[in-house]
């Protein structure tokens, strides 16, 4: 029996049809979730490129929770699905800090811009990365003109910020004891006897007994076998999720623009800083560094190279041939390739 007028009948049909379509869509989504367990969904999402994975975070809360867990991050690190990226920080435009990070996706050779308004007020900081996190260490900010690179009136920072390219989020890490700008950084994987950095008593005992080796003791350094570092790491850290990294920070300029010779090591796991042996006397102002085979090589403006043995905790003077003629306005840079340190310079 049709008890509705023509207009009311159409309105009633559309309303019930809309409910039916909504119910069918809900059932379809539920059936999809039932057929696709979380572990299978993780295996699919972990293969996405960084740009696609960043868009996945916006799909739904469930996908965002799946792709931001430590387990998921570990799966990406262990897999072969990541494409390399190059991030460019500290861009200055017309004398002002540019509040964006430039990211180069190497595979398609495509640049991306990421908003980073916090960097609009900071300059002369240093950058290092561990796994999926980028560390912004130290730096300066102008006290007179917002965002301007101004060394006449500035404040030096001791804070450390951590940036996640995936979530485009920021958080603070433990601050350094002393403020410094343009510090020299190094990243190293540690294990075995490096756990001494976690024990203040053992560290203080070692600080009293360690000594600095000069050119006459270079034979001790040359006898260090890089494979020993690898062996200790392999024995103590069989699982990849137990790998431990540290950031070494030395040199830079202090709050009064004075050169610093102090050094610190940051433990990525415990979020703590530990002081290490100061730079050797007469070494000069540090300007470049690289970590290779457990040694933190550092180059000074005086054309000297020293190495800090991260496992043993002391400095070693590296004896080299005279530095080739170069353009003095551009200091050499240390790089590492195939477990060998190299020096690049402009001649």
Short mmCIF file of C-alpha atoms in Angstrom, two decimals:
data_model
loop_
_atom_site.label_atom_id
_atom_site.label_comp_id
_atom_site.label_asym_id
_atom_site.label_seq_id
_atom_site.Cartn_x
_atom_site.Cartn_y
_atom_site.Cartn_z
CA UNK A 1 0.00 0.00 0.00
CA UNK A 2 1.38 3.41 -1.00
CA UNK A 3 0.34 5.86 1.72
CA UNK A 4 2.72 8.73 0.76
CA UNK A 5 2.29 11.51 -1.68
CA UNK A 6 4.74 11.65 -4.59
CA UNK A 7 7.07 14.24 -2.96
CA UNK A 8 7.14 12.57 0.44
CA UNK A 9 7.77 9.20 -1.16
CA UNK A 10 10.88 10.48 -2.98
CA UNK A 11 12.20 12.16 0.20
CA UNK A 12 11.66 9.01 2.25
CA UNK A 13 13.40 6.88 -0.42
CA UNK A 14 16.46 9.15 -0.65
CA UNK A 15 16.88 9.24 3.13
CA UNK A 16 16.72 5.47 3.49
CA UNK A 17 18.91 4.94 0.44
CA UNK A 18 21.57 7.21 1.99
CA UNK A 19 21.51 5.13 5.16
CA UNK A 20 21.83 1.97 3.10
CA UNK A 21 24.85 3.33 1.20
CA UNK A 22 26.52 4.41 4.46
CA UNK A 23 25.91 0.98 5.96
CA UNK A 24 27.32 -0.76 2.89
CA UNK A 25 30.42 1.45 2.93
CA UNK A 26 30.97 0.73 6.62
CA UNK A 27 30.61 -2.98 6.00
CA UNK A 28 33.07 -2.74 3.13
CA UNK A 29 35.64 -0.96 5.29
CA UNK A 30 35.17 -3.44 8.10
CA UNK A 31 35.57 -6.36 5.74
CA UNK A 32 38.76 -4.80 4.35
CA UNK A 33 40.18 -4.38 7.85
CA UNK A 34 39.25 -7.94 8.70
CA UNK A 35 40.98 -9.26 5.60
CA UNK A 36 44.10 -7.15 6.12
CA UNK A 37 45.76 -7.79 9.50
CA UNK A 38 48.03 -5.18 11.02
CA UNK A 39 51.22 -7.09 10.28
CA UNK A 40 50.30 -7.41 6.58
CA UNK A 41 49.33 -3.75 6.48
CA UNK A 42 52.71 -2.88 8.02
CA UNK A 43 54.52 -4.90 5.36
CA UNK A 44 52.71 -2.90 2.67
CA UNK A 45 53.21 0.52 4.23
CA UNK A 46 56.87 -0.06 5.06
CA UNK A 47 57.67 -0.24 1.33
CA UNK A 48 56.38 3.24 0.61
CA UNK A 49 58.68 6.15 -0.19
CA UNK A 50 59.05 8.89 2.38
CA UNK A 51 56.74 11.30 0.56
CA UNK A 52 54.02 8.65 0.20
CA UNK A 53 54.48 7.56 3.80
CA UNK A 54 54.04 11.15 4.96
CA UNK A 55 50.67 11.21 3.15
CA UNK A 56 49.69 7.92 4.79
CA UNK A 57 49.82 9.67 8.17
CA UNK A 58 46.86 11.78 7.04
CA UNK A 59 44.62 8.87 5.99
CA UNK A 60 43.36 7.74 9.38
CA UNK A 61 44.37 7.43 13.01
CA UNK A 62 45.02 3.71 12.71
CA UNK A 63 47.50 4.09 9.87
CA UNK A 64 49.22 6.95 11.65
CA UNK A 65 49.63 4.84 14.79
CA UNK A 66 51.00 1.92 12.76
CA UNK A 67 53.59 3.98 10.91
CA UNK A 68 54.98 5.86 13.92
CA UNK A 69 55.77 2.95 16.23
CA UNK A 70 59.39 1.95 17.05
CA UNK A 71 58.69 -1.45 15.48
CA UNK A 72 57.70 0.14 12.17
CA UNK A 73 60.73 2.44 12.17
CA UNK A 74 62.98 -0.55 12.81
CA UNK A 75 61.39 -2.46 9.92
CA UNK A 76 62.17 0.45 7.59
CA UNK A 77 65.77 0.63 8.79
CA UNK A 78 66.31 -3.10 8.33
CA UNK A 79 64.57 -3.26 4.94
CA UNK A 80 65.78 -2.16 1.53
CA UNK A 81 62.81 0.06 0.81
CA UNK A 82 64.22 3.46 1.70
CA UNK A 83 65.47 5.93 -0.86
CA UNK A 84 68.23 8.32 0.22
CA UNK A 85 67.40 11.92 1.06
CA UNK A 86 69.59 15.00 1.40
CA UNK A 87 68.38 17.72 3.77
CA UNK A 88 69.64 21.29 3.56
CA UNK A 89 69.41 23.41 6.71
CA UNK A 90 70.39 26.97 7.56
CA UNK A 91 69.51 28.67 4.28
CA UNK A 92 69.93 32.46 4.48
CA UNK A 93 67.92 34.70 2.15
CA UNK A 94 68.52 38.47 1.95
CA UNK A 95 70.35 38.37 5.27
CA UNK A 96 67.53 36.58 7.10
CA UNK A 97 67.19 32.96 8.20
CA UNK A 98 64.92 31.05 5.83
CA UNK A 99 62.31 29.19 7.87
CA UNK A 100 62.23 26.14 5.64
CA UNK A 101 64.16 22.92 5.22
CA UNK A 102 65.03 21.83 1.69
CA UNK A 103 64.89 18.08 1.11
CA UNK A 104 66.23 16.36 -1.99
CA UNK A 105 64.72 12.98 -2.84
CA UNK A 106 67.75 11.52 -4.59
CA UNK A 107 65.97 8.82 -6.61
CA UNK A 108 63.67 11.11 -8.67
CA UNK A 109 66.03 14.09 -8.13
CA UNK A 110 63.17 16.18 -6.77
CA UNK A 111 63.35 18.94 -4.16
CA UNK A 112 60.78 19.44 -1.41
CA UNK A 113 60.27 22.23 1.12
CA UNK A 114 59.37 21.59 4.75
CA UNK A 115 58.20 24.37 7.05
CA UNK A 116 60.52 24.92 10.01
CA UNK A 117 59.54 28.24 11.53
CA UNK A 118 61.78 27.64 14.53
CA UNK A 119 64.84 27.90 12.29
CA UNK A 120 63.84 31.44 11.30
CA UNK A 121 65.55 32.72 14.45
CA UNK A 122 68.61 30.46 14.57
CA UNK A 123 71.85 30.43 12.61
CA UNK A 124 75.39 29.01 12.94
CA UNK A 125 74.06 25.69 14.25
CA UNK A 126 75.38 22.25 13.33
CA UNK A 127 73.40 19.27 12.04
CA UNK A 128 73.80 15.51 12.48
CA UNK A 129 71.45 12.57 11.92
CA UNK A 130 70.87 9.24 13.67
CA UNK A 131 68.50 6.85 11.93
CA UNK A 132 65.32 8.83 11.24
CA UNK A 133 66.10 11.82 13.46
CA UNK A 134 68.00 14.99 12.59
CA UNK A 135 69.72 16.83 15.46
CA UNK A 136 70.09 20.63 15.47
CA UNK A 137 72.94 21.41 17.90
CA UNK A 138 73.72 24.86 19.32
CA UNK A 139 73.62 28.00 17.22
CA UNK A 140 72.90 31.71 17.63
CA UNK A 141 69.93 34.03 17.38
CA UNK A 142 69.80 37.80 16.99
CA UNK A 143 68.75 39.89 19.99
CA UNK A 144 67.78 42.96 17.97
CA UNK A 145 66.28 42.00 14.61
CA UNK A 146 64.06 38.91 14.44
CA UNK A 147 65.50 36.27 12.13
CA UNK A 148 68.42 38.34 10.88
CA UNK A 149 71.93 36.88 10.75
CA UNK A 150 73.51 39.46 13.04
CA UNK A 151 76.74 38.81 14.94
CA UNK A 152 76.84 42.25 16.56
CA UNK A 153 74.10 41.45 19.08
CA UNK A 154 73.26 37.78 19.49
CA UNK A 155 72.60 34.96 21.94
CA UNK A 156 74.37 31.60 21.79
CA UNK A 157 72.28 28.50 22.54
CA UNK A 158 73.02 25.24 24.31
CA UNK A 159 69.76 23.61 23.32
CA UNK A 160 69.45 20.61 21.03
CA UNK A 161 66.41 20.08 18.82
CA UNK A 162 65.41 16.87 17.08
CA UNK A 163 63.53 16.90 13.76
CA UNK A 164 61.63 13.93 12.31
CA UNK A 165 61.32 14.18 8.50
CA UNK A 166 58.53 11.59 8.44
CA UNK A 167 56.14 13.27 10.87
CA UNK A 168 57.60 16.76 10.29
CA UNK A 169 57.62 17.19 14.05
CA UNK A 170 60.12 18.69 16.49
CA UNK A 171 61.06 17.83 20.05
CA UNK A 172 63.81 18.82 22.47
CA UNK A 173 66.73 16.64 23.48
CA UNK A 174 68.90 17.15 26.55
CA UNK A 175 70.71 20.49 26.42
CA UNK A 176 74.47 20.84 26.50
CA UNK A 177 76.07 22.26 29.63
CA UNK A 178 77.63 25.16 27.74
CA UNK A 179 76.28 27.15 24.82
CA UNK A 180 78.22 26.96 21.58
CA UNK A 181 77.83 27.96 17.95
CA UNK A 182 79.23 26.15 14.90
CA UNK A 183 80.28 23.07 16.90
CA UNK A 184 82.08 20.22 15.15
CA UNK A 185 79.98 17.02 15.18
CA UNK A 186 80.50 13.33 14.57
CA UNK A 187 78.21 10.28 14.67
CA UNK A 188 79.48 6.87 15.68
CA UNK A 189 78.08 3.47 16.52
CA UNK A 190 79.53 2.19 19.77
CA UNK A 191 79.53 -0.97 21.83
CA UNK A 192 81.57 -3.03 24.26
CA UNK A 193 83.86 -0.89 26.38
CA UNK A 194 82.08 2.29 25.25
CA UNK A 195 79.49 1.51 27.90
CA UNK A 196 81.90 3.23 30.27
CA UNK A 197 80.22 6.50 29.26
CA UNK A 198 77.14 5.32 31.14
CA UNK A 199 79.03 4.93 34.44
CA UNK A 200 80.29 8.26 35.90
CA UNK A 201 82.67 6.50 38.32
CA UNK A 202 84.33 4.39 35.64
CA UNK A 203 84.55 7.46 33.42
CA UNK A 204 86.26 9.53 36.14
CA UNK A 205 88.79 6.77 36.78
CA UNK A 206 89.58 6.54 33.10
CA UNK A 207 89.93 10.33 32.84
CA UNK A 208 92.65 10.20 35.53
CA UNK A 209 94.62 7.42 33.87
CA UNK A 210 94.30 8.18 30.17
CA UNK A 211 96.95 10.22 28.41
CA UNK A 212 97.44 12.01 25.14
CA UNK A 213 99.62 10.38 22.51
CA UNK A 214 101.87 12.54 20.33
CA UNK A 215 103.79 11.85 17.15
CA UNK A 216 106.33 9.66 18.98
CA UNK A 217 103.55 7.29 20.01
CA UNK A 218 101.88 7.15 16.62
CA UNK A 219 102.89 3.50 16.24
CA UNK A 220 100.36 2.64 18.92
CA UNK A 221 97.66 4.28 16.86
CA UNK A 222 98.72 2.66 13.61
CA UNK A 223 98.53 -0.75 15.25
CA UNK A 224 94.86 -0.32 16.07
CA UNK A 225 93.02 -2.81 13.93
CA UNK A 226 89.63 -1.53 12.71
CA UNK A 227 88.32 -5.09 12.78
CA UNK A 228 88.58 -5.05 16.58
CA UNK A 229 85.88 -2.42 16.73
CA UNK A 230 83.67 -4.46 14.44
CA UNK A 231 84.27 -7.60 16.48
CA UNK A 232 83.25 -5.97 19.75
CA UNK A 233 80.15 -4.51 18.17
CA UNK A 234 79.17 -7.86 16.68
CA UNK A 235 79.63 -9.73 19.94
CA UNK A 236 77.73 -7.28 22.09
CA UNK A 237 75.05 -6.11 19.66
CA UNK A 238 73.78 -9.02 17.65
CA UNK A 239 70.32 -7.53 17.27
CA UNK A 240 69.92 -4.43 15.15
CA UNK A 241 67.48 -2.84 17.56
CA UNK A 242 70.26 -2.89 20.19
CA UNK A 243 72.62 -0.80 18.09
CA UNK A 244 73.78 2.25 19.98
CA UNK A 245 74.87 5.57 18.55
CA UNK A 246 76.50 8.62 20.05
CA UNK A 247 77.05 12.20 18.90
CA UNK A 248 80.50 13.68 19.55
CA UNK A 249 80.58 17.47 19.91
CA UNK A 250 83.84 19.43 20.13
CA UNK A 251 85.01 22.97 19.51
CA UNK A 252 82.82 25.78 18.29
CA UNK A 253 82.47 29.26 19.75
CA UNK A 254 81.16 30.09 23.22
CA UNK A 255 78.77 32.76 24.47
CA UNK A 256 81.47 35.44 24.14
CA UNK A 257 82.56 34.24 20.70
CA UNK A 258 85.63 32.60 22.24
CA UNK A 259 87.01 29.35 20.73
CA UNK A 260 86.15 26.28 22.80
CA UNK A 261 88.37 23.24 23.30
CA UNK A 262 85.91 21.19 25.35
CA UNK A 263 84.12 18.12 24.07
CA UNK A 264 81.04 16.09 24.94
CA UNK A 265 79.39 12.86 23.90
CA UNK A 266 75.61 12.51 23.63
CA UNK A 267 74.05 9.10 24.26
CA UNK A 268 71.11 8.68 21.89
CA UNK A 269 69.44 6.02 24.05
CA UNK A 270 69.73 7.59 27.50
CA UNK A 271 69.43 11.21 26.27
CA UNK A 272 72.43 12.27 28.37
CA UNK A 273 75.63 14.22 27.79
CA UNK A 274 79.04 13.12 29.08
CA UNK A 275 82.15 15.28 29.06
CA UNK A 276 85.22 13.92 27.30
CA UNK A 277 88.87 14.90 27.19
CA UNK A 278 89.56 18.40 25.89
CA UNK A 279 91.25 19.05 22.59
CA UNK A 280 95.05 18.81 22.82
CA UNK A 281 97.07 21.96 23.48
CA UNK A 282 98.22 23.94 20.45
CA UNK A 283 95.78 22.07 18.25
CA UNK A 284 94.01 25.24 17.15
CA UNK A 285 90.42 25.95 16.22
CA UNK A 286 88.60 22.87 14.93
CA UNK A 287 86.97 23.35 11.53
CA UNK A 288 86.13 19.91 10.11
CA UNK A 289 85.62 16.32 11.25
CA UNK A 290 84.68 12.81 10.20
CA UNK A 291 84.20 9.47 11.99
CA UNK A 292 85.90 6.45 10.47
CA UNK A 293 86.52 3.01 12.03
CA UNK A 294 85.76 4.19 15.55
CA UNK A 295 88.09 7.20 15.33
CA UNK A 296 86.77 10.77 15.36
CA UNK A 297 89.16 12.65 13.07
CA UNK A 298 89.25 16.41 13.44
CA UNK A 299 91.08 19.05 11.39
CA UNK A 300 92.19 22.44 12.74
CA UNK A 301 92.89 25.83 11.22
CA UNK A 302 96.55 25.18 12.08
CA UNK A 303 96.61 22.35 9.51
CA UNK A 304 96.77 19.67 12.20
CA UNK A 305 94.78 16.44 12.37
CA UNK A 306 93.99 14.65 15.62
CA UNK A 307 91.91 11.56 16.23
CA UNK A 308 89.72 10.74 19.22
CA UNK A 309 89.50 7.03 19.95
CA UNK A 310 85.83 6.73 20.85
CA UNK A 311 86.18 3.26 22.37
CA UNK A 312 89.22 4.07 24.53
CA UNK A 313 88.57 7.73 25.22
CA UNK A 314 91.75 9.64 24.36
CA UNK A 315 93.17 11.87 21.64
CA UNK A 316 95.88 10.79 19.22
CA UNK A 317 98.04 13.13 17.12
CA UNK A 318 97.94 12.04 13.47
CA UNK A 319 101.27 12.58 11.75
CA UNK A 320 100.81 13.61 8.10
CA UNK A 321 102.85 15.02 5.27
CA UNK A 322 102.79 18.82 4.85
CA UNK A 323 99.42 20.09 3.72
CA UNK A 324 99.32 20.87 -0.03
CA UNK A 325 98.99 24.47 -1.12
CA UNK A 326 95.38 25.59 -0.91
CA UNK A 327 93.14 28.64 -0.91
CA UNK A 328 93.27 29.78 2.73
CA UNK A 329 89.79 31.28 2.66
CA UNK A 330 88.39 27.74 2.35
CA UNK A 331 89.41 25.28 5.03
CA UNK A 332 89.72 21.59 4.03
CA UNK A 333 86.88 19.20 4.76
CA UNK A 334 87.25 15.66 6.04
CA UNK A 335 85.07 12.95 4.50
CA UNK A 336 84.93 9.16 4.71
CA UNK A 337 84.53 6.59 1.94
CA UNK A 338 84.94 2.81 2.20
CA UNK A 339 86.29 3.10 5.75
CA UNK A 340 89.01 5.52 4.67
CA UNK A 341 89.24 9.20 5.68
CA UNK A 342 89.91 11.74 2.93
CA UNK A 343 90.61 15.46 2.94
CA UNK A 344 89.04 17.74 0.33
CA UNK A 345 90.45 21.21 -0.26
CA UNK A 346 90.41 24.05 -2.78
CA UNK A 347 93.74 24.70 -4.51
#
